[in-house]
Amino acid sequence: MTVYHRSAMRGALLYLVLSVVWLQLVGYLLSSFFDQSADQLRWQLINGYAWVLVSAGLVFLAGVRISRLFGKGEHRADGERLRQAAAVFDCTREGVLVTDPNGLIVHVNRAFMTITGYARDEVLGRRPNLFKSGRHGADFYQEMFASLGSRGEWSGEIWNRRKSGEIYPQWQTIRVVRDDNGQVSHYVAVFSDISAIKDSEHELAYLAHHDPLTGLPNRLLFSDRAEQALASSQLHKRGCALLLVDLDHFKNINDSLGHHVGDQLLKSVAERFRGLFAPGVTLARLGGDEFAVLVENCSQPAQAAVLAQRIIDALKEPLRLENQLLFINASVGISLFPGDALSAGQLLRNADSALFKAKSAGRDGYALYTEELTAHAQQRVEIAFELRRALQQQELRVHYQPVHDLATSRLIGVEALVRWEHPERGLVSPAEFIPIAERTGLIAQIDAWVMEQACRQMRQWQEAGVALSFVAVNVSSRLFARRELYEQVARVLHVSGLDPACLELEVTESAVMDDPEVALEQMHRLRELGVRLAIDDFGTGYSSLLRLKRLPVQKLKIDQGFVAGLPWDEDDAAIVQVIIALARSMGMQVQAEGIEQREQAAFLLEHACGMGQGYWFGRPVAAHQLDWDRAPAIN
Ligand SMILES: Nc1nc2c(ncn2[C@@H]2O[C@@H]3COP(=O)(O)O[C@H]4[C@@H](O)[C@H](n5cnc6c(=O)[nH]c(N)nc65)O[C@@H]4COP(=O)(O)O[C@H]3[C@H]2O)c(=O)[nH]1
């Protein structure tokens, strides 16, 4: 039983006792005063009314007492609630602002002052438009008031101004407070400062769309901009050009000087490129050493070509990094909208095909996309497919090109060169399928097969009494980088029974310089087998002389590009002489490729080049077609 029940029970008992005592007493008094029962009855009636009156008075007094008591409790609870609300109001991290129905500020909390920078006195009695940033138009506020009118509430993002003048974003909820009669009594706005969230949002968006190293737009943003540019160009009937830029031999710099220098180089290149273009041009780094440039309002190939040349020329000046000068070139592929492609994706693919063409044409230049390039790309896919079949169907052949001793003019060795006897297309040049085989990884299989054939053939010649010093085979950079090359060579030598000293492995200069440390290890292992090593196409790469000196190589092959200009081109002549001197100083043999004229052979002989090969001595032919006795007189 509660306290209230007990006191009510006490009141009721008191009333019962008083009533019984009163009735007994009045009954006794009336019977002793009056003899006449009629008089007694009348007075009893009067007494009844009097008691009812007294009871009504008591009930009234009790009611007043109870309501006073309850009233006091409610008042106390209200006060408590208000104190709690004020504490919450003041401690909350959200800013709170209360206005009267006329929009005049009547209350703000502590967080409000911290966020806005205003003191309480500076804002009381003023209107919230004091904080307007000017970022929102009239529609925004109209919508806000419409929502307050219809739903009694509005929430959303709003930009306001602090006392310092700084504009910042808030997340704000405004609520209408109504009195008992349904009239608006106050507006309460609760808001939080979301600048930090906005900043991280911006940072995330920035990171998602930019390359962190150079700060340039990345592939995602570039594609997006390209889409927009194409849409706008289509609308305004204008043209667009996409230039894809790739740094030549960047990997060499990265590998030889380290990633840190590589990164610095990319940053410097990005800086140079930035300085070339007007703000309307989008420059991006798509990844690695690949950059892209999107030029709006450029529909003529000649215009785009001028820009491409400007990019190439921008790198002619060496870059200074950490007290060293670095030289780097670039190749550029160009594709135009709407002439070459109608979508951003296609434009990019076409520029990539054009870039491939620029690279194949010797780098440090640009190429424009043509439809033939798509045809070529298609052809490359077909060749890759057919090449697999060719290997299974044994359509590959090995031809041998004679190598002559320049001093005696005698045939002393041969180079094994693969040929593809296509059932429909006839003899396919390796220049056509070797790059595809390299891209698809089929080259390892091809090289292994050629090596096996060449070793067997050499054994047969030796058994037939042919005096031949060596057979040379090409090892692609793909295979050269693999550990299994060693096992493969050992197995072939074992199976064929060929003396390892008769096998010469030709590795291109770029394959060696791709990863000089791996190359060095691989070469030492191969040398342990007893085979000879030659560097092919020497002069076209970026060999460091220090590295070259450490390589266990027996021969340098002068690239045919330098031989072609002999003896009249002074630059070629000078380069050839330097290579010969270099090889001799390091105790290596020198062999020139691509000798097509007697004068070239004479120049090489005069400058102490030991060996030579070329059409003038003999073209690559099938094994049985070799002319062992041919020794054309050089002088
Ligand atoms: N203009 C001209 N060219 C001459 C002359 N003398 C020789 N050549 C050509 O020059 C190329 C020399 O081979 P390479 O530099 O190793 O260049 C080779 C080599 O890098 C690659 N290759 C050929 N066979 C193989 C192979 O079995 N494996 C690998 N990995 N690559 C191979 O394909 C390239 C091209 O081979 P080929 O078309 O056979 O072309 C051969 C040869 O036919 C000349 O006097 N004038």
XYZ file of C-alpha atoms in Angstrom, residues 64-559:
496
model
C -8.018 22.250 -2.129
C -5.307 20.605 -0.042
C -4.780 17.786 -2.570
C -4.590 20.056 -5.585
C -2.158 22.311 -3.704
C -0.045 19.322 -2.881
C -0.050 18.040 -6.516
C 0.491 21.519 -7.861
C 3.599 21.917 -5.786
C 5.023 18.532 -6.994
C 4.416 19.333 -10.627
C 6.065 22.673 -10.233
C 9.079 21.028 -8.622
C 9.314 18.438 -11.456
C 9.017 21.175 -14.091
C 11.846 23.087 -12.515
C 13.955 19.923 -12.413
C 13.229 19.223 -16.060
C 14.117 22.742 -17.060
C 17.395 22.611 -15.165
C 18.263 19.324 -16.887
C 17.346 20.703 -20.299
C 19.470 23.797 -19.702
C 22.457 21.617 -18.733
C 22.063 19.455 -21.865
C 21.488 22.545 -23.970
C 24.715 24.055 -22.725
C 26.871 20.942 -22.760
C 25.912 19.664 -26.170
C 28.499 19.914 -28.923
C 25.806 20.985 -31.363
C 25.094 24.652 -31.669
C 21.558 25.591 -30.578
C 19.734 28.747 -31.541
C 16.179 29.631 -30.493
C 14.136 32.423 -32.030
C 10.737 33.828 -31.156
C 7.920 33.596 -33.708
C 9.156 36.838 -35.312
C 12.556 35.310 -35.963
C 14.446 37.266 -33.315
C 17.085 35.269 -31.491
C 16.135 34.666 -27.885
C 18.582 31.989 -26.886
C 21.900 30.450 -27.964
C 24.064 27.869 -26.230
C 27.771 27.652 -25.546
C 28.527 25.469 -28.600
C 26.827 28.076 -30.769
C 29.344 30.652 -29.540
C 32.289 28.300 -30.076
C 31.221 27.417 -33.605
C 30.163 30.852 -34.831
C 32.608 32.983 -32.850
C 29.792 35.306 -31.710
C 29.163 36.118 -28.029
C 25.646 35.686 -26.693
C 25.024 39.425 -26.362
C 26.056 40.046 -29.934
C 23.265 37.899 -31.338
C 20.350 38.116 -28.888
C 17.558 40.137 -30.428
C 19.025 39.838 -33.923
C 17.939 37.685 -36.835
C 19.677 34.484 -38.061
C 20.245 36.080 -41.494
C 23.249 37.646 -39.763
C 25.026 34.341 -40.528
C 24.107 34.140 -44.228
C 27.033 33.114 -46.431
C 25.555 34.252 -49.714
C 26.096 30.770 -51.143
C 22.420 29.896 -51.321
C 19.867 31.527 -53.564
C 16.368 32.664 -52.625
C 14.904 29.282 -53.678
C 16.899 27.538 -50.991
C 15.384 29.607 -48.182
C 11.919 29.441 -49.744
C 12.103 25.671 -49.701
C 13.279 25.730 -46.094
C 10.346 27.856 -44.937
C 7.908 25.814 -46.984
C 9.089 22.683 -45.196
C 8.845 24.390 -41.783
C 5.323 25.451 -42.663
C 4.139 22.080 -43.909
C 6.083 19.602 -41.778
C 7.140 21.758 -38.865
C 10.725 20.734 -39.500
C 13.615 21.219 -41.921
C 17.015 19.601 -42.015
C 19.849 19.857 -44.479
C 23.284 21.160 -45.325
C 23.702 24.880 -45.193
C 26.712 27.153 -45.635
C 26.917 29.952 -43.060
C 29.440 32.586 -42.144
C 31.366 32.756 -38.871
C 32.096 36.059 -37.156
C 35.588 35.867 -38.679
C 34.004 35.941 -42.133
C 34.917 32.329 -42.875
C 32.239 30.408 -44.716
C 31.683 26.884 -43.429
C 29.190 24.042 -43.881
C 26.656 23.086 -41.208
C 24.248 20.236 -40.883
C 21.185 21.920 -39.448
C 17.788 20.836 -38.153
C 15.149 23.487 -37.485
C 11.979 22.658 -35.629
C 8.849 24.713 -35.035
C 7.634 24.754 -31.383
C 3.913 25.455 -30.845
C 2.028 26.457 -27.668
C -1.143 24.805 -26.295
C -3.244 26.850 -28.707
C -1.244 25.603 -31.702
C 0.418 28.985 -32.231
C 4.145 29.132 -33.125
C 5.989 29.994 -29.935
C 9.582 29.383 -31.018
C 11.879 28.105 -33.729
C 14.712 25.887 -32.483
C 17.735 25.288 -34.727
C 20.319 22.661 -33.826
C 23.419 22.472 -36.015
C 26.856 20.927 -36.211
C 29.937 22.217 -37.995
C 30.719 19.659 -40.738
C 33.808 21.359 -42.182
C 36.042 18.483 -41.020
C 33.793 15.907 -42.715
C 33.707 18.039 -45.851
C 37.487 18.354 -45.816
C 37.952 14.590 -45.574
C 35.343 14.128 -48.281
C 37.311 16.501 -50.483
C 40.554 14.787 -49.640
C 39.094 11.390 -50.483
C 37.658 12.677 -53.734
C 41.014 14.263 -54.546
C 42.902 11.056 -53.812
C 40.474 9.024 -55.884
C 40.954 11.303 -58.864
C 44.584 12.363 -58.717
C 47.980 10.796 -58.942
C 49.617 11.322 -55.544
C 53.139 11.614 -56.972
C 52.621 14.382 -59.507
C 49.284 15.793 -58.355
C 47.978 15.392 -61.907
C 44.531 13.929 -62.673
C 44.638 10.131 -62.815
C 43.075 7.764 -65.346
C 39.646 7.924 -63.703
C 39.409 11.708 -63.778
C 40.980 11.857 -67.220
C 38.393 9.443 -68.652
C 35.645 11.460 -67.020
C 36.968 14.722 -68.446
C 37.426 13.101 -71.843
C 33.760 11.972 -71.821
C 32.641 15.491 -70.946
C 34.907 17.065 -73.534
C 33.586 14.756 -76.245
C 29.984 15.516 -75.289
C 30.635 19.251 -75.421
C 32.617 18.951 -78.666
C 29.772 17.023 -80.234
C 27.322 19.716 -79.184
C 29.427 22.556 -80.505
C 30.601 20.631 -83.579
C 34.237 20.948 -82.663
C 37.155 18.550 -82.609
C 39.311 17.158 -79.803
C 42.753 15.587 -79.708
C 44.079 12.985 -77.317
C 47.835 12.635 -77.020
C 49.293 9.665 -75.198
C 52.855 10.206 -74.026
C 55.237 7.477 -72.897
C 58.774 8.057 -71.646
C 61.382 6.064 -73.547
C 63.506 3.651 -71.504
C 62.176 4.974 -68.225
C 62.528 1.491 -66.756
C 66.290 1.665 -67.244
C 66.488 4.808 -65.136
C 64.262 3.306 -62.477
C 66.304 0.119 -62.335
C 69.733 1.628 -62.517
C 69.266 4.743 -60.379
C 66.530 3.520 -58.075
C 62.818 4.212 -57.648
C 63.455 7.368 -55.702
C 65.200 8.969 -58.698
C 62.528 7.487 -60.980
C 59.840 9.208 -58.913
C 61.702 12.514 -58.920
C 62.084 12.251 -62.670
C 58.347 11.687 -63.149
C 57.625 14.729 -60.980
C 60.022 16.897 -62.977
C 58.602 15.654 -66.269
C 55.074 16.434 -65.028
C 56.257 19.938 -64.102
C 57.730 20.467 -67.573
C 54.541 19.275 -69.232
C 52.428 21.484 -66.983
C 54.313 24.514 -68.204
C 53.504 23.678 -71.819
C 49.766 23.898 -71.839
C 47.107 26.528 -71.343
C 44.663 25.913 -68.456
C 41.964 24.472 -70.780
C 44.124 21.469 -71.626
C 43.824 18.407 -69.367
C 47.120 16.789 -68.526
C 47.012 13.495 -66.630
C 49.303 10.705 -65.492
C 47.638 7.448 -66.421
C 50.145 5.279 -64.591
C 53.829 4.351 -64.682
C 55.572 6.564 -67.205
C 52.431 7.183 -69.256
C 50.912 10.656 -69.491
C 47.888 11.823 -71.444
C 46.897 15.203 -72.808
C 43.390 16.131 -73.860
C 43.137 19.190 -76.079
C 39.722 20.609 -76.802
C 39.036 22.602 -79.915
C 41.724 20.806 -81.887
C 40.488 18.936 -84.918
C 43.395 19.142 -87.354
C 46.116 16.471 -87.296
C 48.672 19.226 -87.998
C 47.620 21.129 -84.848
C 47.921 17.996 -82.728
C 51.269 17.160 -84.320
C 52.627 20.584 -83.317
C 51.597 19.891 -79.716
C 53.173 16.434 -79.810
C 56.422 17.904 -81.092
C 56.277 20.507 -78.337
C 56.014 17.694 -75.764
C 58.960 15.858 -77.315
C 61.052 19.050 -77.498
C 60.253 19.901 -73.881
C 62.364 16.941 -72.835
C 65.334 17.819 -75.015
C 66.833 19.855 -72.171
C 68.224 17.414 -69.578
C 66.549 17.237 -66.188
C 68.626 18.045 -63.141
C 67.910 15.664 -60.269
C 69.933 15.353 -57.109
C 72.987 16.925 -58.715
C 72.899 14.738 -61.794
C 71.708 15.471 -65.278
C 69.281 12.981 -66.760
C 68.302 12.696 -70.392
C 64.950 11.242 -71.289
C 62.896 11.131 -74.475
C 59.230 10.597 -75.066
C 57.078 8.993 -77.734
C 53.594 10.318 -78.470
C 50.524 8.662 -79.993
C 47.745 10.923 -81.307
C 44.078 10.181 -81.872
C 41.459 12.710 -82.961
C 37.761 13.154 -82.287
C 35.549 12.745 -84.269
C 37.783 11.615 -87.125
C 39.346 8.577 -85.439
C 36.906 7.688 -82.681
C 33.564 8.678 -81.243
C 34.009 7.590 -77.626
C 36.608 8.408 -74.993
C 37.512 4.736 -74.583
C 38.076 4.257 -78.307
C 40.035 7.501 -78.522
C 42.349 6.233 -75.797
C 42.761 2.822 -77.448
C 43.548 4.454 -80.786
C 46.092 6.780 -79.210
C 47.656 3.690 -77.652
C 47.928 2.018 -81.076
C 49.508 5.197 -82.442
C 51.917 5.236 -79.496
C 52.891 1.653 -80.273
C 53.597 2.764 -83.822
C 55.725 5.706 -82.589
C 57.709 3.365 -80.355
C 58.206 0.799 -83.103
C 59.403 3.550 -85.430
C 62.381 4.168 -83.162
C 60.910 6.213 -80.284
C 61.515 9.915 -79.572
C 58.795 10.832 -82.060
C 55.051 10.951 -82.548
C 52.580 8.993 -84.668
C 49.031 9.748 -85.705
C 46.385 7.099 -85.471
C 45.245 5.585 -88.732
C 42.639 2.936 -89.390
C 45.410 0.656 -90.487
C 46.562 0.558 -86.896
C 43.301 -1.033 -85.817
C 43.750 -3.487 -88.645
C 47.261 -4.132 -87.362
C 46.010 -4.652 -83.820
C 43.473 -7.129 -85.188
C 46.196 -8.800 -87.183
C 48.373 -9.083 -84.083
C 45.621 -10.976 -82.286
C 45.210 -13.306 -85.251
C 48.957 -13.920 -85.551
C 49.214 -14.753 -81.839
C 46.462 -17.330 -82.303
C 48.027 -18.813 -85.419
C 51.497 -18.878 -83.913
C 50.348 -21.381 -81.289
C 49.058 -23.581 -84.046
C 52.280 -23.083 -86.050
C 54.351 -24.412 -83.150
C 52.202 -27.526 -82.883
C 52.047 -28.090 -86.654
C 55.800 -27.558 -87.007
C 55.534 -24.679 -89.427
C 58.632 -22.964 -88.008
C 61.964 -23.286 -89.773
C 65.492 -22.231 -88.915
C 67.570 -20.342 -91.463
C 71.254 -19.632 -91.048
C 73.093 -16.485 -92.005
C 76.856 -16.769 -92.520
C 79.268 -14.806 -90.369
C 82.652 -14.070 -91.987
C 86.081 -13.369 -90.577
C 86.839 -9.965 -92.092
C 90.574 -10.513 -92.211
C 90.373 -13.733 -94.250
C 86.836 -13.288 -95.585
C 86.196 -16.940 -94.639
C 82.871 -18.193 -93.262
C 83.528 -18.945 -89.600
C 80.135 -19.074 -87.990
C 76.384 -18.823 -88.551
C 73.489 -17.061 -86.902
C 70.286 -19.076 -86.528
C 67.208 -17.042 -87.475
C 63.709 -18.374 -87.190
C 61.261 -18.369 -90.108
C 57.579 -19.183 -90.266
C 56.399 -21.121 -93.278
C 52.780 -20.102 -93.241
C 50.556 -22.438 -95.331
C 48.817 -19.458 -96.999
C 51.045 -16.439 -96.492
C 54.348 -18.089 -97.337
C 57.498 -17.167 -95.403
C 56.612 -14.756 -92.577
C 59.396 -12.478 -91.328
C 60.365 -12.768 -87.656
C 60.148 -8.962 -87.459
C 56.392 -9.521 -87.800
C 55.823 -12.352 -85.353
C 58.698 -12.147 -82.826
C 57.314 -8.990 -81.099
C 53.920 -10.724 -80.856
C 55.527 -13.892 -79.541
C 57.295 -11.739 -76.956
C 54.068 -10.094 -75.871
C 52.201 -13.386 -75.578
C 55.028 -15.285 -73.907
C 55.292 -17.783 -76.786
C 58.839 -16.582 -77.416
C 60.290 -18.844 -74.711
C 58.981 -21.910 -76.532
C 60.171 -20.611 -79.906
C 63.664 -19.806 -78.641
C 63.981 -23.192 -76.981
C 62.976 -24.909 -80.203
C 65.367 -22.816 -82.354
C 68.222 -23.521 -79.925
C 67.576 -27.247 -80.101
C 67.470 -27.224 -83.909
C 70.600 -25.077 -84.169
C 72.624 -27.305 -81.808
C 71.562 -30.459 -83.641
C 72.386 -28.872 -86.990
C 75.784 -27.741 -85.753
C 76.550 -31.301 -84.602
C 75.593 -32.613 -88.049
C 77.876 -30.088 -89.757
C 80.720 -30.962 -87.426
C 80.167 -34.639 -88.092
C 80.199 -33.849 -91.827
C 83.604 -32.182 -91.372
C 82.557 -28.567 -91.825
C 85.011 -26.240 -90.049
C 82.674 -23.892 -88.234
C 83.550 -22.091 -84.980
C 80.089 -21.282 -83.669
C 76.365 -21.184 -84.169
C 74.660 -18.143 -82.670
C 71.066 -18.135 -81.442
C 68.947 -15.229 -80.254
C 67.624 -15.268 -76.707
C 64.651 -12.990 -76.176
C 64.589 -10.659 -73.184
C 61.570 -12.588 -71.847
C 63.493 -15.852 -71.756
C 66.682 -14.192 -70.643
C 65.001 -12.929 -67.484
C 63.903 -16.471 -66.560
C 65.844 -18.810 -64.311
C 64.956 -21.871 -66.407
C 67.073 -20.601 -69.318
C 70.105 -22.165 -67.671
C 68.440 -25.597 -67.381
C 67.138 -25.306 -70.913
C 70.590 -24.563 -72.377
C 72.192 -27.336 -70.314
C 69.571 -29.833 -71.477
C 69.932 -28.880 -75.172
C 73.715 -29.167 -74.968
C 73.399 -32.525 -73.277
C 70.857 -33.905 -75.761
C 72.714 -32.645 -78.851
C 76.163 -33.453 -77.488
C 77.475 -30.114 -78.814
C 80.609 -28.612 -77.353
C 79.298 -25.583 -75.333
C 82.104 -23.412 -76.723
C 80.428 -23.733 -80.155
C 77.161 -22.249 -78.975
C 76.856 -18.476 -78.849
C 73.872 -16.868 -77.140
C 72.905 -13.409 -78.396
C 71.168 -11.146 -75.944
C 70.056 -7.655 -76.883
C 71.588 -4.720 -75.091
C 68.195 -3.591 -73.797
C 67.468 -7.067 -72.349
C 70.693 -6.840 -70.381
C 70.035 -3.317 -69.215
C 66.391 -4.034 -68.327
C 67.572 -5.595 -65.120
C 71.377 -5.504 -65.018
C 71.717 -7.394 -61.720
C 69.582 -10.338 -62.850
C 71.381 -10.265 -66.214
C 74.765 -10.417 -64.530
C 73.774 -13.430 -62.445
C 72.238 -15.201 -65.434
C 75.291 -14.566 -67.593
C 77.665 -15.948 -64.982
C 75.610 -19.119 -64.696
C 75.534 -19.538 -68.480
C 79.270 -18.940 -68.689
C 79.748 -21.750 -66.184
C 78.196 -24.037 -68.788
C 80.924 -22.968 -71.212
C 78.727 -21.210 -73.805
C 79.757 -17.918 -75.403
C 77.806 -14.717 -74.873
C 77.278 -11.841 -77.292
C 75.482 -8.534 -76.947
C 73.265 -7.943 -79.969
C 72.261 -4.559 -81.447
C 74.991 -2.860 -79.449
C 74.805 0.942 -79.424
C 71.020 1.199 -79.392
C 70.572 0.919 -75.633
C 71.853 2.807 -72.659
C 74.651 0.596 -71.427
C 76.623 1.918 -68.572
C 80.276 1.270 -69.362
C 80.914 0.276 -65.787
C 78.230 -2.396 -66.010
C 79.384 -3.533 -69.400
C 82.862 -4.100 -68.020
C 81.496 -6.436 -65.353
C 79.525 -8.577 -67.809
C 81.114 -11.913 -68.769
C 80.524 -11.242 -72.473
C 82.831 -12.317 -75.331
C 81.380 -10.347 -78.203
C 79.715 -7.042 -79.075
C 77.588 -6.976 -82.223
C 77.450 -3.526 -83.808
C 73.852 -2.697 -84.687
